[in-house]
């Protein structure tokens, strides 16, 4: 059976009624969020990037601190990457911060510091995809460009009773094209923000509040009682478990921090030495060899301390943490490393996985 988005059958009256009801509801009930205080494309950009995979309540204090420290594109472009990562510490998905920095530099170099108003240019900026571009263009520049993310796909799936699997790229493309067809030409900013708020407050994943929904009389899934069955989502890939060994390398009153590689997970952040456990070695040997061979540090004693877990989107680390004692604070130029006191660690951008380990180790060492 062909779905609605394949048949391209849209009831224009329903679309008009939906626009009117959604915008009226938004204007009365919208969330009072700091990035909505005025139309500032930089604020929209920063907030939308922070909101990817992160809850609004978590984002608000980060956003306020971030724009205080980096108030505009120029300030962000001219800042040091480590300072930006430090401001991002705890938000996770650090590549977002690195792309923001690269994007700000590109906007300074190619657009004189003004965030472009054309979709084609906006999408060339590092870290800006269709959703963020749509949010910036509609919210800050009043252009009728859809901003379709998981929340909006859920609302569309229900209103139009679309049975397509929203984890598939082709469904996302179709939803974006549907978004282009239904967005209000007169008030795209409030339409898109209305969709965002409806998805967050009313048409929630598990218990949609249909009784108070402004789109109830237009919602096909509500009429057929299928709202709990939509959207269709294919099975998630199982999270891969990786056994890691982490070293608290101590020499005198200092411990060793190392900068992670520029590519891959937790890129460019400062961390404790870590190595995936090699099954052919005894426990503790993987991290011991890593520290001795890669950092040139002679270890006198290696003791197991505790185990810690940390879950990322696609992998889970099971970290066995070891105390590795050395007699001297050896320094090599490569890889980057620093010897620091426990208190000095807070000056470095360090991801939550390692901060959890450091906090626990500090209690017992
Ligand atoms: S009526 Fe229910 S399912 Fe339909 S859009 Fe509203 S909250 Fe979502």
PDB file of C-alpha atoms in Angstrom, residues 127-296:
ATOM      1  CA  UNK A 127      28.040  21.001  11.487  1.00  0.00           C
ATOM      2  CA  UNK A 128      24.969  22.629   9.904  1.00  0.00           C
ATOM      3  CA  UNK A 129      22.641  20.065   8.339  1.00  0.00           C
ATOM      4  CA  UNK A 130      19.109  20.372   6.998  1.00  0.00           C
ATOM      5  CA  UNK A 131      17.478  20.604  10.436  1.00  0.00           C
ATOM      6  CA  UNK A 132      19.732  23.326  11.877  1.00  0.00           C
ATOM      7  CA  UNK A 133      19.652  25.261   8.598  1.00  0.00           C
ATOM      8  CA  UNK A 134      15.835  25.105   8.603  1.00  0.00           C
ATOM      9  CA  UNK A 135      15.698  26.269  12.213  1.00  0.00           C
ATOM     10  CA  UNK A 136      18.021  29.238  11.579  1.00  0.00           C
ATOM     11  CA  UNK A 137      16.301  30.308   8.358  1.00  0.00           C
ATOM     12  CA  UNK A 138      12.763  30.023   9.692  1.00  0.00           C
ATOM     13  CA  UNK A 139      13.247  31.278  13.257  1.00  0.00           C
ATOM     14  CA  UNK A 140      15.788  34.050  12.691  1.00  0.00           C
ATOM     15  CA  UNK A 141      15.174  34.980   9.050  1.00  0.00           C
ATOM     16  CA  UNK A 142      11.428  34.193   8.656  1.00  0.00           C
ATOM     17  CA  UNK A 143      11.946  31.951   5.636  1.00  0.00           C
ATOM     18  CA  UNK A 144       9.546  29.049   4.955  1.00  0.00           C
ATOM     19  CA  UNK A 145      12.128  26.261   5.324  1.00  0.00           C
ATOM     20  CA  UNK A 146      11.143  23.171   7.343  1.00  0.00           C
ATOM     21  CA  UNK A 147      13.144  21.993  10.355  1.00  0.00           C
ATOM     22  CA  UNK A 148      12.444  18.283  10.626  1.00  0.00           C
ATOM     23  CA  UNK A 149      14.003  16.276  13.450  1.00  0.00           C
ATOM     24  CA  UNK A 150      12.875  13.168  15.333  1.00  0.00           C
ATOM     25  CA  UNK A 151      10.206  15.089  17.280  1.00  0.00           C
ATOM     26  CA  UNK A 152       8.687  16.603  14.159  1.00  0.00           C
ATOM     27  CA  UNK A 153       8.768  13.249  12.334  1.00  0.00           C
ATOM     28  CA  UNK A 154       6.825  11.760  15.248  1.00  0.00           C
ATOM     29  CA  UNK A 155       4.158  14.474  15.011  1.00  0.00           C
ATOM     30  CA  UNK A 156       3.922  14.148  11.203  1.00  0.00           C
ATOM     31  CA  UNK A 157       3.728  10.340  11.451  1.00  0.00           C
ATOM     32  CA  UNK A 158       0.741  10.672  13.749  1.00  0.00           C
ATOM     33  CA  UNK A 159      -1.126  13.567  12.149  1.00  0.00           C
ATOM     34  CA  UNK A 160      -0.903  12.052   8.661  1.00  0.00           C
ATOM     35  CA  UNK A 161      -0.798   8.429   9.859  1.00  0.00           C
ATOM     36  CA  UNK A 162       2.414   7.603   8.044  1.00  0.00           C
ATOM     37  CA  UNK A 163       3.625   4.039   8.591  1.00  0.00           C
ATOM     38  CA  UNK A 164       7.160   4.542   7.203  1.00  0.00           C
ATOM     39  CA  UNK A 165      10.147   3.669   9.400  1.00  0.00           C
ATOM     40  CA  UNK A 166      11.530   7.009  10.622  1.00  0.00           C
ATOM     41  CA  UNK A 167      15.003   5.573  11.204  1.00  0.00           C
ATOM     42  CA  UNK A 168      15.430   5.251   7.420  1.00  0.00           C
ATOM     43  CA  UNK A 169      17.119   8.070   5.529  1.00  0.00           C
ATOM     44  CA  UNK A 170      14.560   7.900   2.716  1.00  0.00           C
ATOM     45  CA  UNK A 171      11.746   8.497   5.238  1.00  0.00           C
ATOM     46  CA  UNK A 172      13.588  11.533   6.578  1.00  0.00           C
ATOM     47  CA  UNK A 173      13.865  12.905   3.039  1.00  0.00           C
ATOM     48  CA  UNK A 174      10.145  12.334   2.471  1.00  0.00           C
ATOM     49  CA  UNK A 175       9.302  13.977   5.793  1.00  0.00           C
ATOM     50  CA  UNK A 176      11.408  17.004   4.854  1.00  0.00           C
ATOM     51  CA  UNK A 177       9.506  17.265   1.607  1.00  0.00           C
ATOM     52  CA  UNK A 178       6.220  16.956   3.549  1.00  0.00           C
ATOM     53  CA  UNK A 179       7.498  19.678   5.896  1.00  0.00           C
ATOM     54  CA  UNK A 180       8.120  21.915   2.889  1.00  0.00           C
ATOM     55  CA  UNK A 181       4.510  21.345   1.774  1.00  0.00           C
ATOM     56  CA  UNK A 182       2.859  22.067   5.105  1.00  0.00           C
ATOM     57  CA  UNK A 183       4.954  24.916   6.545  1.00  0.00           C
ATOM     58  CA  UNK A 184       3.166  28.255   6.866  1.00  0.00           C
ATOM     59  CA  UNK A 185       4.396  30.749   4.280  1.00  0.00           C
ATOM     60  CA  UNK A 186       3.103  33.638   6.379  1.00  0.00           C
ATOM     61  CA  UNK A 187       4.620  32.658   9.722  1.00  0.00           C
ATOM     62  CA  UNK A 188       7.252  29.918   9.271  1.00  0.00           C
ATOM     63  CA  UNK A 189       9.014  30.893  12.508  1.00  0.00           C
ATOM     64  CA  UNK A 190       6.034  30.221  14.773  1.00  0.00           C
ATOM     65  CA  UNK A 191       4.990  27.195  12.703  1.00  0.00           C
ATOM     66  CA  UNK A 192       8.368  25.462  13.143  1.00  0.00           C
ATOM     67  CA  UNK A 193       8.698  26.446  16.783  1.00  0.00           C
ATOM     68  CA  UNK A 194       5.101  25.323  17.333  1.00  0.00           C
ATOM     69  CA  UNK A 195       6.011  21.911  15.898  1.00  0.00           C
ATOM     70  CA  UNK A 196       9.049  21.737  18.186  1.00  0.00           C
ATOM     71  CA  UNK A 197       7.020  22.629  21.286  1.00  0.00           C
ATOM     72  CA  UNK A 198       4.108  20.373  20.366  1.00  0.00           C
ATOM     73  CA  UNK A 199       6.530  17.434  19.988  1.00  0.00           C
ATOM     74  CA  UNK A 200       8.215  18.262  23.299  1.00  0.00           C
ATOM     75  CA  UNK A 201       5.139  19.067  25.418  1.00  0.00           C
ATOM     76  CA  UNK A 202       2.034  17.410  23.918  1.00  0.00           C
ATOM     77  CA  UNK A 203       2.757  14.818  21.238  1.00  0.00           C
ATOM     78  CA  UNK A 204       5.375  13.064  23.370  1.00  0.00           C
ATOM     79  CA  UNK A 205       6.815   9.640  22.507  1.00  0.00           C
ATOM     80  CA  UNK A 206       5.052   7.395  25.041  1.00  0.00           C
ATOM     81  CA  UNK A 207       1.937   9.152  26.331  1.00  0.00           C
ATOM     82  CA  UNK A 208       0.755  11.810  23.875  1.00  0.00           C
ATOM     83  CA  UNK A 209      -1.623  14.263  25.563  1.00  0.00           C
ATOM     84  CA  UNK A 210      -4.268  14.048  22.841  1.00  0.00           C
ATOM     85  CA  UNK A 211      -6.967  15.423  25.174  1.00  0.00           C
ATOM     86  CA  UNK A 212      -5.338  18.860  25.165  1.00  0.00           C
ATOM     87  CA  UNK A 213      -3.755  18.760  21.723  1.00  0.00           C
ATOM     88  CA  UNK A 214      -4.595  21.695  19.410  1.00  0.00           C
ATOM     89  CA  UNK A 215      -4.380  19.372  16.393  1.00  0.00           C
ATOM     90  CA  UNK A 216      -6.608  16.631  17.773  1.00  0.00           C
ATOM     91  CA  UNK A 217      -9.463  17.094  15.293  1.00  0.00           C
ATOM     92  CA  UNK A 218      -6.980  16.987  12.382  1.00  0.00           C
ATOM     93  CA  UNK A 219      -4.994  13.994  13.601  1.00  0.00           C
ATOM     94  CA  UNK A 220      -5.481  10.779  11.626  1.00  0.00           C
ATOM     95  CA  UNK A 221      -3.721   8.582  14.210  1.00  0.00           C
ATOM     96  CA  UNK A 222      -5.974   9.946  16.969  1.00  0.00           C
ATOM     97  CA  UNK A 223      -9.062   9.154  14.880  1.00  0.00           C
ATOM     98  CA  UNK A 224      -7.942   5.587  14.263  1.00  0.00           C
ATOM     99  CA  UNK A 225      -6.559   5.145  17.785  1.00  0.00           C
ATOM    100  CA  UNK A 226      -3.072   4.397  16.465  1.00  0.00           C
ATOM    101  CA  UNK A 227      -1.179   7.232  18.128  1.00  0.00           C
ATOM    102  CA  UNK A 228       0.706   4.840  20.435  1.00  0.00           C
ATOM    103  CA  UNK A 229       1.773   2.697  17.475  1.00  0.00           C
ATOM    104  CA  UNK A 230       3.321   5.591  15.569  1.00  0.00           C
ATOM    105  CA  UNK A 231       5.937   6.492  14.569  1.00  0.00           C
ATOM    106  CA  UNK A 232       7.322   3.203  13.247  1.00  0.00           C
ATOM    107  CA  UNK A 233      10.928   2.813  14.292  1.00  0.00           C
ATOM    108  CA  UNK A 234      13.205  -0.003  13.114  1.00  0.00           C
ATOM    109  CA  UNK A 235      15.169  -1.886  15.740  1.00  0.00           C
ATOM    110  CA  UNK A 236      18.159  -0.035  17.115  1.00  0.00           C
ATOM    111  CA  UNK A 237      21.563  -1.624  16.679  1.00  0.00           C
ATOM    112  CA  UNK A 238      22.784  -3.214  19.894  1.00  0.00           C
ATOM    113  CA  UNK A 239      25.272  -1.072  21.803  1.00  0.00           C
ATOM    114  CA  UNK A 240      28.749  -2.538  21.540  1.00  0.00           C
ATOM    115  CA  UNK A 241      30.499  -3.229  24.877  1.00  0.00           C
ATOM    116  CA  UNK A 242      34.212  -2.509  24.977  1.00  0.00           C
ATOM    117  CA  UNK A 243      36.508  -3.502  27.827  1.00  0.00           C
ATOM    118  CA  UNK A 244      38.926  -0.696  28.548  1.00  0.00           C
ATOM    119  CA  UNK A 245      41.815  -0.230  30.925  1.00  0.00           C
ATOM    120  CA  UNK A 246      42.350   3.265  32.309  1.00  0.00           C
ATOM    121  CA  UNK A 247      45.475   4.482  34.086  1.00  0.00           C
ATOM    122  CA  UNK A 248      45.764   6.925  36.972  1.00  0.00           C
ATOM    123  CA  UNK A 249      49.459   7.496  36.400  1.00  0.00           C
ATOM    124  CA  UNK A 250      51.004   9.143  39.475  1.00  0.00           C
ATOM    125  CA  UNK A 251      54.414  10.718  39.966  1.00  0.00           C
ATOM    126  CA  UNK A 252      54.789  12.665  43.185  1.00  0.00           C
ATOM    127  CA  UNK A 253      51.678  14.817  43.673  1.00  0.00           C
ATOM    128  CA  UNK A 254      50.844  14.938  39.959  1.00  0.00           C
ATOM    129  CA  UNK A 255      48.829  12.700  37.664  1.00  0.00           C
ATOM    130  CA  UNK A 256      49.120  12.317  33.916  1.00  0.00           C
ATOM    131  CA  UNK A 257      46.577  13.809  31.509  1.00  0.00           C
ATOM    132  CA  UNK A 258      46.851  13.171  27.784  1.00  0.00           C
ATOM    133  CA  UNK A 259      45.190  14.815  24.808  1.00  0.00           C
ATOM    134  CA  UNK A 260      43.087  12.475  22.710  1.00  0.00           C
ATOM    135  CA  UNK A 261      43.635  12.191  18.941  1.00  0.00           C
ATOM    136  CA  UNK A 262      42.047  14.768  16.608  1.00  0.00           C
ATOM    137  CA  UNK A 263      39.767  12.151  15.047  1.00  0.00           C
ATOM    138  CA  UNK A 264      37.344   9.646  16.563  1.00  0.00           C
ATOM    139  CA  UNK A 265      35.431   9.495  19.818  1.00  0.00           C
ATOM    140  CA  UNK A 266      36.091  12.367  22.306  1.00  0.00           C
ATOM    141  CA  UNK A 267      38.482  13.961  19.810  1.00  0.00           C
ATOM    142  CA  UNK A 268      40.890  16.642  21.092  1.00  0.00           C
ATOM    143  CA  UNK A 269      39.703  16.387  24.707  1.00  0.00           C
ATOM    144  CA  UNK A 270      42.000  15.801  27.647  1.00  0.00           C
ATOM    145  CA  UNK A 271      41.706  12.433  29.354  1.00  0.00           C
ATOM    146  CA  UNK A 272      43.430   9.762  31.377  1.00  0.00           C
ATOM    147  CA  UNK A 273      45.544   7.254  29.446  1.00  0.00           C
ATOM    148  CA  UNK A 274      43.215   4.514  28.191  1.00  0.00           C
ATOM    149  CA  UNK A 275      43.624   1.357  26.144  1.00  0.00           C
ATOM    150  CA  UNK A 276      41.189  -1.274  24.931  1.00  0.00           C
ATOM    151  CA  UNK A 277      41.910  -4.460  26.838  1.00  0.00           C
ATOM    152  CA  UNK A 278      43.885  -6.932  24.768  1.00  0.00           C
ATOM    153  CA  UNK A 279      42.592 -10.389  25.581  1.00  0.00           C
ATOM    154  CA  UNK A 280      45.971 -12.051  25.115  1.00  0.00           C
ATOM    155  CA  UNK A 281      47.466  -9.963  27.935  1.00  0.00           C
ATOM    156  CA  UNK A 282      46.960 -10.267  31.685  1.00  0.00           C
ATOM    157  CA  UNK A 283      44.607  -7.771  33.306  1.00  0.00           C
ATOM    158  CA  UNK A 284      46.316  -4.391  33.718  1.00  0.00           C
ATOM    159  CA  UNK A 285      49.007  -5.194  31.145  1.00  0.00           C
ATOM    160  CA  UNK A 286      47.296  -3.376  28.260  1.00  0.00           C
ATOM    161  CA  UNK A 287      47.349   0.017  29.998  1.00  0.00           C
ATOM    162  CA  UNK A 288      50.767  -0.639  31.511  1.00  0.00           C
ATOM    163  CA  UNK A 289      52.297  -1.281  28.064  1.00  0.00           C
ATOM    164  CA  UNK A 290      50.449   1.730  26.616  1.00  0.00           C
ATOM    165  CA  UNK A 291      51.879   4.074  29.253  1.00  0.00           C
ATOM    166  CA  UNK A 292      55.396   2.663  29.117  1.00  0.00           C
ATOM    167  CA  UNK A 293      55.663   2.368  25.341  1.00  0.00           C
ATOM    168  CA  UNK A 294      53.545   5.278  24.121  1.00  0.00           C
ATOM    169  CA  UNK A 295      54.443   7.843  26.794  1.00  0.00           C
ATOM    170  CA  UNK A 296      57.918   6.597  27.748  1.00  0.00           C
TER     171      UNK A 296
END
